[in-house]
Short mmCIF file of C-alpha atoms and ligand atoms in Angstrom, two decimals:
data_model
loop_
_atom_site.label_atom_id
_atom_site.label_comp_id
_atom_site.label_asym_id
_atom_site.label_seq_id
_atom_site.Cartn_x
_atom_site.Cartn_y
_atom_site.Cartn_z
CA UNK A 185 203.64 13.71 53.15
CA UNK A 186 205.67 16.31 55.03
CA UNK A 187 206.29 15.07 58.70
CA UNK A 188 205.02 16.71 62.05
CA UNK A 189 207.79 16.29 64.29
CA UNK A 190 206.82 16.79 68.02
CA UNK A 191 209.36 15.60 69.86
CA UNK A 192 211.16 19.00 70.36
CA UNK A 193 211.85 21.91 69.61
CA UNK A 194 215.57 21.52 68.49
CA UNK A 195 214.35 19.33 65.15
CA UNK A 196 213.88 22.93 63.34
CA UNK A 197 215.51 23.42 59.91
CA UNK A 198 217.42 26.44 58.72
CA UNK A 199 215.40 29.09 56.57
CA UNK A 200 217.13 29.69 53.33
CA UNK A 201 217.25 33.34 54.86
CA UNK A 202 219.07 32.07 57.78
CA UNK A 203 220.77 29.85 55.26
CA UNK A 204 221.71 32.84 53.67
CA UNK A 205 222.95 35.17 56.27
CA UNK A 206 225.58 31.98 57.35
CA UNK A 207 227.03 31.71 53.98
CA UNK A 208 228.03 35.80 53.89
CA UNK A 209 228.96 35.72 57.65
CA UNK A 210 232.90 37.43 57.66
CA UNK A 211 234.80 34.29 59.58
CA UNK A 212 238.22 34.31 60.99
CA UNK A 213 239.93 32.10 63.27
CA UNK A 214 238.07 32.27 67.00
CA UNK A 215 240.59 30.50 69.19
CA UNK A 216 242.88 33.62 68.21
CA UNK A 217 239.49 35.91 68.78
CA UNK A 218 239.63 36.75 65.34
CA UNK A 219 236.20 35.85 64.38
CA UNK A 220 234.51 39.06 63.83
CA UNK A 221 230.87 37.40 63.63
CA UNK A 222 231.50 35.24 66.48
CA UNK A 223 232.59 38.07 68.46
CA UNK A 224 229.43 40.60 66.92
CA UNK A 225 227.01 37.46 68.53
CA UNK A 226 228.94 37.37 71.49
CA UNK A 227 229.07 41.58 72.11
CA UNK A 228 225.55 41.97 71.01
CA UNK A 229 224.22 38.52 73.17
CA UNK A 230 225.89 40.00 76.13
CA UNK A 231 224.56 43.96 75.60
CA UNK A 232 220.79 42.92 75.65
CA UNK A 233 220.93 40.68 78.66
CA UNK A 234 222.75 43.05 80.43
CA UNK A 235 225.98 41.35 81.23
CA UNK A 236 229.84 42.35 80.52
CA UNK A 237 230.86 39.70 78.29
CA UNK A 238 229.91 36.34 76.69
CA UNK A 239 230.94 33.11 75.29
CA UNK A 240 229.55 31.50 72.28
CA UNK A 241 229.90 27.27 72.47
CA UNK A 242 228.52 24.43 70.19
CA UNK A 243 226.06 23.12 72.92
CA UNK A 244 223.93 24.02 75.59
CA UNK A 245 225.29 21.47 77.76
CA UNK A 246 228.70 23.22 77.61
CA UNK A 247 227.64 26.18 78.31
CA UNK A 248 226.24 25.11 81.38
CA UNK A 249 229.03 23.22 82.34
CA UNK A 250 231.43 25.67 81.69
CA UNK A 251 229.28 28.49 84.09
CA UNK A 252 228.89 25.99 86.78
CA UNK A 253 232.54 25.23 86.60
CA UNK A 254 233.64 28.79 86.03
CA UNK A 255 231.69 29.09 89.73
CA UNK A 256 232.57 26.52 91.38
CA UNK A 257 235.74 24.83 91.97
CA UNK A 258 236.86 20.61 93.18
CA UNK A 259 234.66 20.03 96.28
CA UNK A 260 232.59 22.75 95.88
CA UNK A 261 228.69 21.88 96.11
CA UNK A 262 225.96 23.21 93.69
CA UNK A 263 221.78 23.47 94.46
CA UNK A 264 219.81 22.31 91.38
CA UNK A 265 215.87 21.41 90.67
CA UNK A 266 216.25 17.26 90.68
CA UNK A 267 214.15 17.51 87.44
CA UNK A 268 216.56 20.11 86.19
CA UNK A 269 218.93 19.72 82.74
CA UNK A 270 221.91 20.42 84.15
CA UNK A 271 221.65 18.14 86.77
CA UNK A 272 219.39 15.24 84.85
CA UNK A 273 220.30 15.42 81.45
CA UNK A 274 223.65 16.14 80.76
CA UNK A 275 225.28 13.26 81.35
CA UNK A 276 226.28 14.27 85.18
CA UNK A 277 229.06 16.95 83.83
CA UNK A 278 229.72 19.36 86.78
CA UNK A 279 230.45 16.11 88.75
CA UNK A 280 232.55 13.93 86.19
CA UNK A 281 234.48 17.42 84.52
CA UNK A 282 234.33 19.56 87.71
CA UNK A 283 234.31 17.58 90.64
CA UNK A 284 231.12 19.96 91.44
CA UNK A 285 228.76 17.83 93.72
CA UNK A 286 225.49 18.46 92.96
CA UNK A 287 222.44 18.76 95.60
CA UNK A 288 219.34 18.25 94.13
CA UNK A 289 216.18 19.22 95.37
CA UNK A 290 212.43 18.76 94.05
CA UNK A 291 211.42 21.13 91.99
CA UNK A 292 207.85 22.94 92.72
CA UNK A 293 204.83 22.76 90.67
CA UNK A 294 205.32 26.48 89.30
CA UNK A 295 208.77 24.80 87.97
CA UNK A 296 210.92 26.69 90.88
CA UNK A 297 213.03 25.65 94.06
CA UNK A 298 211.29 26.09 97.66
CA UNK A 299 213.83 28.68 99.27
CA UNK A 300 213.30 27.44 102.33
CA UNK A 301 214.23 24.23 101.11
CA UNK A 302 217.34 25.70 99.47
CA UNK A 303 218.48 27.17 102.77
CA UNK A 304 218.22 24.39 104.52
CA UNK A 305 220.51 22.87 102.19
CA UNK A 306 223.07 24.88 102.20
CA UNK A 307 225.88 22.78 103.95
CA UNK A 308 227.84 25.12 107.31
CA UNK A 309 231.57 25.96 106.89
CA UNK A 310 232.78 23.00 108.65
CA UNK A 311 235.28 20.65 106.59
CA UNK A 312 232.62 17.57 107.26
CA UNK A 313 230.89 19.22 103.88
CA UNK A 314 231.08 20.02 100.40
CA UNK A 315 231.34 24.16 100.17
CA UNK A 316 227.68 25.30 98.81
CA UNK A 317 228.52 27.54 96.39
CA UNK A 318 225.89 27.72 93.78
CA UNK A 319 222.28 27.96 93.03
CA UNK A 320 221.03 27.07 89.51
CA UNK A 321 217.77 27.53 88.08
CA UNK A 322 215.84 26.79 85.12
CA UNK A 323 213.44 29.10 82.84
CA UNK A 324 211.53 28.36 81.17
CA UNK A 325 211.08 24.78 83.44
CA UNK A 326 209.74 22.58 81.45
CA UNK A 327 207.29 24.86 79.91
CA UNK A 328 206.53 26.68 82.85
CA UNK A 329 207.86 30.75 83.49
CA UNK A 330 209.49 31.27 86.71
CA UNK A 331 207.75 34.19 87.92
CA UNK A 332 209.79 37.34 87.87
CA UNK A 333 209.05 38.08 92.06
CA UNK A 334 210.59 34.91 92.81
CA UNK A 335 213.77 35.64 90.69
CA UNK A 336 213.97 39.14 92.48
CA UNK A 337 213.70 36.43 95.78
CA UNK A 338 216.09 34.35 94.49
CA UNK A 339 218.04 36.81 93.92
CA UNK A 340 218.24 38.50 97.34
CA UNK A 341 218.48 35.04 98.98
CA UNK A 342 221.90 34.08 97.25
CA UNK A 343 223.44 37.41 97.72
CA UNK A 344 222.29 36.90 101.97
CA UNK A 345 223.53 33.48 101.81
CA UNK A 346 226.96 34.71 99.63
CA UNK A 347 225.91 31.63 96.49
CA UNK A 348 226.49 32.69 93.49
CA UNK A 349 223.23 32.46 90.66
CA UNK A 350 223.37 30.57 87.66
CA UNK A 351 220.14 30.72 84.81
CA UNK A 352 220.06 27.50 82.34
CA UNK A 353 217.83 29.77 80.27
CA UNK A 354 217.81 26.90 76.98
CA UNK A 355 214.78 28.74 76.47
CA UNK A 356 214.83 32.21 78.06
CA UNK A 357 212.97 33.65 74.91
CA UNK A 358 210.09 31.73 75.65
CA UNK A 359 209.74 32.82 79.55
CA UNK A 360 210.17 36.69 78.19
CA UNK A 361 208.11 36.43 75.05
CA UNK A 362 205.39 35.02 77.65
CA UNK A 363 205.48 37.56 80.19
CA UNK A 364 205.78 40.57 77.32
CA UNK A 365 208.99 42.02 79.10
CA UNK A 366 212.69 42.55 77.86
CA UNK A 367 214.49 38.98 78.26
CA UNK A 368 217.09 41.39 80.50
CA UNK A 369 213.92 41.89 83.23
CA UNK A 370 214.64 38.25 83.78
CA UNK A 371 218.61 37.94 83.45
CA UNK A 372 219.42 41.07 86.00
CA UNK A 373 218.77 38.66 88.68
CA UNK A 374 221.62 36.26 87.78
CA UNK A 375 225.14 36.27 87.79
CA UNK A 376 225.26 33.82 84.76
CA UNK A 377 222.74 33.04 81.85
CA UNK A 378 223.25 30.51 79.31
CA UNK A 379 220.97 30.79 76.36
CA UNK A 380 220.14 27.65 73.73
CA UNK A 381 219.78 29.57 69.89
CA UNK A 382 219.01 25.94 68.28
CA UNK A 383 215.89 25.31 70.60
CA UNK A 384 213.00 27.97 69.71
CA UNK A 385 214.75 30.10 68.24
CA UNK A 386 215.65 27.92 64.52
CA UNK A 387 219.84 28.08 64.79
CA UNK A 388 221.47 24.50 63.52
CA UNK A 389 224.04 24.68 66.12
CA UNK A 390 224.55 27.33 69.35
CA UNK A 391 224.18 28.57 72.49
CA UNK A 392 225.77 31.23 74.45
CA UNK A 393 227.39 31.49 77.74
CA UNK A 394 226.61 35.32 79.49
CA UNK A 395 228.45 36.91 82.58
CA UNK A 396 230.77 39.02 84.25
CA UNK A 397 234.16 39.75 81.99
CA UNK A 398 236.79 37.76 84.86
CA UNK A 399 233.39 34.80 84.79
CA UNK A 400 233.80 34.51 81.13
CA UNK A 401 237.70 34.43 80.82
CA UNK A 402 237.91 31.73 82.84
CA UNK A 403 234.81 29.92 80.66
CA UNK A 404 236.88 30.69 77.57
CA UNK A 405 239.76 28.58 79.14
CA UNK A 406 237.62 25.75 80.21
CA UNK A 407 236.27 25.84 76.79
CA UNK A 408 239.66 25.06 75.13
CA UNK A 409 240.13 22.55 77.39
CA UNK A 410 236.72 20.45 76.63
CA UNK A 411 236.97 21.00 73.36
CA UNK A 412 234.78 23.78 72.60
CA UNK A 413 237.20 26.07 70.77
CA UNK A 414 235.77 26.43 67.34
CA UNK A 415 237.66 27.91 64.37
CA UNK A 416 235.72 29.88 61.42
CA UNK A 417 232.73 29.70 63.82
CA UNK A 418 231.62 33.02 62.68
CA UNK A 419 229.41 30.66 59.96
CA UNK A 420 227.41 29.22 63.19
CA UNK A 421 227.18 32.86 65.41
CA UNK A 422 225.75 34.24 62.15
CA UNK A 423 222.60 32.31 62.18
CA UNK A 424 222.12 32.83 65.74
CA UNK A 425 222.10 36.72 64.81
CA UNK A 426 220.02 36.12 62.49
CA UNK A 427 217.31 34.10 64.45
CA UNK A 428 217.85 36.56 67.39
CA UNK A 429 216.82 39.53 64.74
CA UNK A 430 214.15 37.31 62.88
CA UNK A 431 212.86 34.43 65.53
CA UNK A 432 211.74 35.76 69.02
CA UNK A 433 208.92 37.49 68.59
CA UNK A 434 207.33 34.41 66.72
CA UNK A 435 207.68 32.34 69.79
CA UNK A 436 204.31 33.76 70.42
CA UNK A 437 202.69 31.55 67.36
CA UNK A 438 204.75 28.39 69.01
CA UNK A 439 202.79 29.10 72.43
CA UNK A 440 199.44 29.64 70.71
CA UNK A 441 199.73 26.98 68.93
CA UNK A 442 200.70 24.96 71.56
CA UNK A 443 197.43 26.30 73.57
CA UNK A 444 195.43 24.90 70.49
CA UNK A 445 196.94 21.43 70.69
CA UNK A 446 196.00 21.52 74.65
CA UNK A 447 192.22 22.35 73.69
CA UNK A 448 192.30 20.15 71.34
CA UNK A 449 193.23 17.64 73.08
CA UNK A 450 191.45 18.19 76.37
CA UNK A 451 188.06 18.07 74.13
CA UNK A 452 188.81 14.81 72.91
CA UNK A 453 189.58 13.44 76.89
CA UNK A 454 192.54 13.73 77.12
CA UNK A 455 194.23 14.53 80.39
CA UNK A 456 196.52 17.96 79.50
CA UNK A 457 198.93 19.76 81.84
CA UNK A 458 197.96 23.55 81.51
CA UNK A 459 200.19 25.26 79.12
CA UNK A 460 202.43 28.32 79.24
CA UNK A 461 204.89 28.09 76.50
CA UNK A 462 205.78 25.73 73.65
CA UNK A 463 205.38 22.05 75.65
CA UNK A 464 202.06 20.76 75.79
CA UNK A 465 202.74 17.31 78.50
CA UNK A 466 199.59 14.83 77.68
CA UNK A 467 198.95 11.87 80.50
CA UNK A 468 199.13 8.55 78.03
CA UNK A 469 199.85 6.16 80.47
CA UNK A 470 200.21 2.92 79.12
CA UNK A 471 199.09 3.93 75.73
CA UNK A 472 202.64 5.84 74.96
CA UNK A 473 203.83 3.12 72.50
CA UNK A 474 200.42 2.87 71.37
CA UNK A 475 200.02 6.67 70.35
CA UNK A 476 203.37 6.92 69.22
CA UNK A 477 203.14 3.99 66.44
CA UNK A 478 199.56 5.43 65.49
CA UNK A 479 200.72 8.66 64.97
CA UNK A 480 203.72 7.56 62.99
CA UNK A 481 201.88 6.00 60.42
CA UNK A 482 200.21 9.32 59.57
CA UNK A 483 203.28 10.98 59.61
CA UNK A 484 203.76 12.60 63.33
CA UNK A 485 206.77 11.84 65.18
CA UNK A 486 206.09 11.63 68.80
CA UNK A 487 208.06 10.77 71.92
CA UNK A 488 206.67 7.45 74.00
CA UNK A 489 206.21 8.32 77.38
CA UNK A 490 203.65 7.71 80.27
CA UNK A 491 203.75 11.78 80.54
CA UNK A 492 203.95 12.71 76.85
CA UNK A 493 205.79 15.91 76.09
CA UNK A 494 204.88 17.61 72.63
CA UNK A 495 206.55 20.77 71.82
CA UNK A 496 205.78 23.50 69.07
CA UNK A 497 208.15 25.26 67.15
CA UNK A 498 208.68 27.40 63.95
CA UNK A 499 208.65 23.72 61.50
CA UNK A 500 204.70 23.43 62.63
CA UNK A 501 202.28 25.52 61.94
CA UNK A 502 198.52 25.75 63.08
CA UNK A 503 196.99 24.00 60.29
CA UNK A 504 199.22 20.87 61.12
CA UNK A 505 198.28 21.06 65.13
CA UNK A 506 195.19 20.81 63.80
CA UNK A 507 195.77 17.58 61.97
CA UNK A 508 197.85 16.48 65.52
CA UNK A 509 194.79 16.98 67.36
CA UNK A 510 192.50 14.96 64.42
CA UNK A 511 194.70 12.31 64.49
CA UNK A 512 194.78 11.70 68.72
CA UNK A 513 190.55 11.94 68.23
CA UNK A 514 190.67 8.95 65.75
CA UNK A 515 193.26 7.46 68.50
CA UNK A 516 191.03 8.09 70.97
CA UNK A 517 187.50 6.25 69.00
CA UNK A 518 189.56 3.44 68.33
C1 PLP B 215 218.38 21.52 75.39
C2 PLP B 215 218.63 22.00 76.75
C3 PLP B 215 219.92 22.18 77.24
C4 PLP B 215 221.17 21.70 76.51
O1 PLP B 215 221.28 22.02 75.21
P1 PLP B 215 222.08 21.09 74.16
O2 PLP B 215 222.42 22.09 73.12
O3 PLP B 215 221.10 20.05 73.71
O4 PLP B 215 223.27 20.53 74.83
C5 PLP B 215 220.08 22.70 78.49
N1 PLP B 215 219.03 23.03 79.25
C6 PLP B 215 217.77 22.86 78.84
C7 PLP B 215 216.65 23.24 79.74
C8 PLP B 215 217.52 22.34 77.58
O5 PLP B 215 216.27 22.16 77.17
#
C-alpha cells in the first residue's frame, strides 16, 4: 500500500530526474565560492526575483534568520504576524541569535498585518524602546495569497516609516502560480525574499536567501558563523535548479487538487476553510486523534489537530485525494 502523506508539503521525494541532475551537478568548494552550481542557483535565483545577489542555505529557518539579522542589529525591534514562521516556529531565532526583539501582531483573516496596526507599533526614537526596524511578512500565509495592492501598501508604508521589508516567501511559488503573474510582481516590493525549494517545489534540502549585494555579504558572514557554510553544495543547488525549471508550474495540480479535497470534504459535513493554494485546514475538533488513527490504518498520514491542516504536493495525486476524501466519508458514517 503506498502511503498518502498529508502532513506537508516538505515529505516530497526526489524524482530520479532530479536525482539525476544532482549526481552530474559540477561541485567545488562553496565557503571559497568555488561552487559553480551553487553559485549558477544563486545568480539565476536572484535574476528572476529581481534582486542583486543571493545566498543559498540548508534551511528555511536560516535564511530567515540570517535576513532578519542582516537587518537588524542587538536591540533593534522587528514587526511580525503572531501566527507567522519566523516568529512562531523557529525556535525564537532573531531573539536568541540576534538579540532582535520581536513585536508580534495578529495576523488578518486575508493572512496580512493591519497597517494601521503596524504603525501604531512602531516604537518613537526615544532610548525607553527597542529601535523598530523591520517589517516581515509572510506569502503565501498559511495558504492564503497576500494580495499584490497590499504589498504595493506595504511597501510604501515602510519606505514612509524608514523599516526595512522582509518576505518569508517558504512558498512564494504558490502565491505567484495562484495569481498567474511573474513571482518578481510579488518580490519588487521587498527588500529581502527568502524562498523554501524543499516545500512545493520537490528539492531534498534548500532554500535561498535574496537581496541587495552589501544585504547578502553580510548574510554570507552570518552564515559561516551559524554554521551554514556548506562545502560541495553544488549537489543540493542542483536539484533546486532543477525543480525551479521542472516544478512551478505544477503547483497548479497541488492547488486543484487541494480544491477537490475541500469539496470533498465539505459534501461529506465537514467544516472546510476556503482554499487558495496547497493547505486545505478541516475543523475536527475533538475528533483530531480520532481521524488521525482512522486514517492511518488505511494508509494516510495526517496531523492531529483541533484545526486540521492537510497539504497537497507533487507525492499525491488526484486519484489518491480521492481515496482521502472516501476515507473521511466512512469516518464520518461511523
Ligand atoms: C517551512 C517554512 C519555513 C522554514 O523552512 P525550514 O526549511 O523547515 O527551516 C519558513 N517559513 C515558512 C512559512 C515555512 O512554511
Amino acid at each position: 500500500m503506498s502511503v498518502i502523506d498529508l502532513r506537508s508539503d516538505t515529505v516530497t521525494q526526489p524524482t530520479p530526474a532530479m536525482l539525476d541532475a544532482m549526481t552530474r551537478a559540477d561541485t567545488g568548494d562553496d565557503v571559497y565560492g568555488e561552487d559553480p552550481t551553487v553559485n549558477r542557483l544563486e545568480t539565476e535565483l536572484a535574476k528572476r526575483l529581481g534582486f542583486a545577489a543571493a545566498l543559498f542555505v540548508p534551511t528555511g529557518t536560516m535564511s530567515n534568520l540570517l535576513g532578519l539579522m542582516a537587518h537588524c542589529e542587538r536591540g533593534d525591534e522587528y514587526i511580525v504576524g503572531q501566527q507567522a514562521h519566523t516568529y512562531k516556529y523557529e525556535g525564537g531565532g532573531a531573539a536568541v541569535l540576534g538579540s532582535i526583539q520581536p513585536q508580534p501582531l495578529e495576523v488578518q483573516a486575508d493572512g496580512s498585518l493591519d497597517l494601521d496596526q503596524v504603525a501604531a507599533a512602531i516604537k518613537p526614537d526615544d532610548f525607553h524602546f527597542a529601535r523598530t526596524r523591520l517589517l516581515a511578512l509572510e506569502n503565501t500565509m498559511q495558504g492564503k495569497v497576500l494580495p499584490l495592492d497590499y504589498l504595493a501598501r506595504a511597501r510604501q508604508f515602510t519606505r514612509d516609516n524608514g523599516l526595512q521589508l522582509h518576505l518569508d516567501g517558504a512558498r512564494l511559488y504558490n502565491a505567484a502560480v495562484k495569481l498567474g503573474v511573474d513571482a518578481r510582481e510579488i518580490t519588487q516590493y521587498f527588500d529581502s525574499v527568502s524562498v523554501c525549494l524543499s516545500k512545493g517545489l520537490g528539492a531534498p534540502v534548500g532554500s535561498v536567501l535574496c537581496g541587495s549585494s552589501a544585504l547578502i555579504a553580510k548574510a554570507r558572514r552570518l552564515r559561516k558563523m551559524v554554521g551554514g557554510g556548506m562545502r560541495q553544495a553544488g549537489l543540493l543547488a542542483a536539484a533546486g535548479l532543477y525543480a525551479l525549471d521542472h516544478n512551478v508550474e505544477r503547483l497548479a495540480d497541488d492547488h486543484a487538487n487541494a480544491q477537490l479535497l475541500a469539496e470533498g470534504l465539505c459534501e461529506a459535513g465537514f467544516s472546510v476553510e476556503p482554499v487558495q493554494t496547497n493547505m486545505v485546514y478541516v475543523q475536527m475538533g475533538d475528533r483530531a486523534e480520532a481521524i488521525k488513527a482512522f486514517a492511518a490504518e488505511r494508509g494516510i498520514k495526517l496531523s492531529a489537530a483541533a484545526r486540521l491542516r492537510m497539504v497537497t504536493h507533487m507525492d499525491v495525486n488526484r486519484a489518491q485525494i480521492e481515496q482521502v476524501v472516501a476515507t473521511f466519508v466512512e469516518f464520518s458514517r461511523k
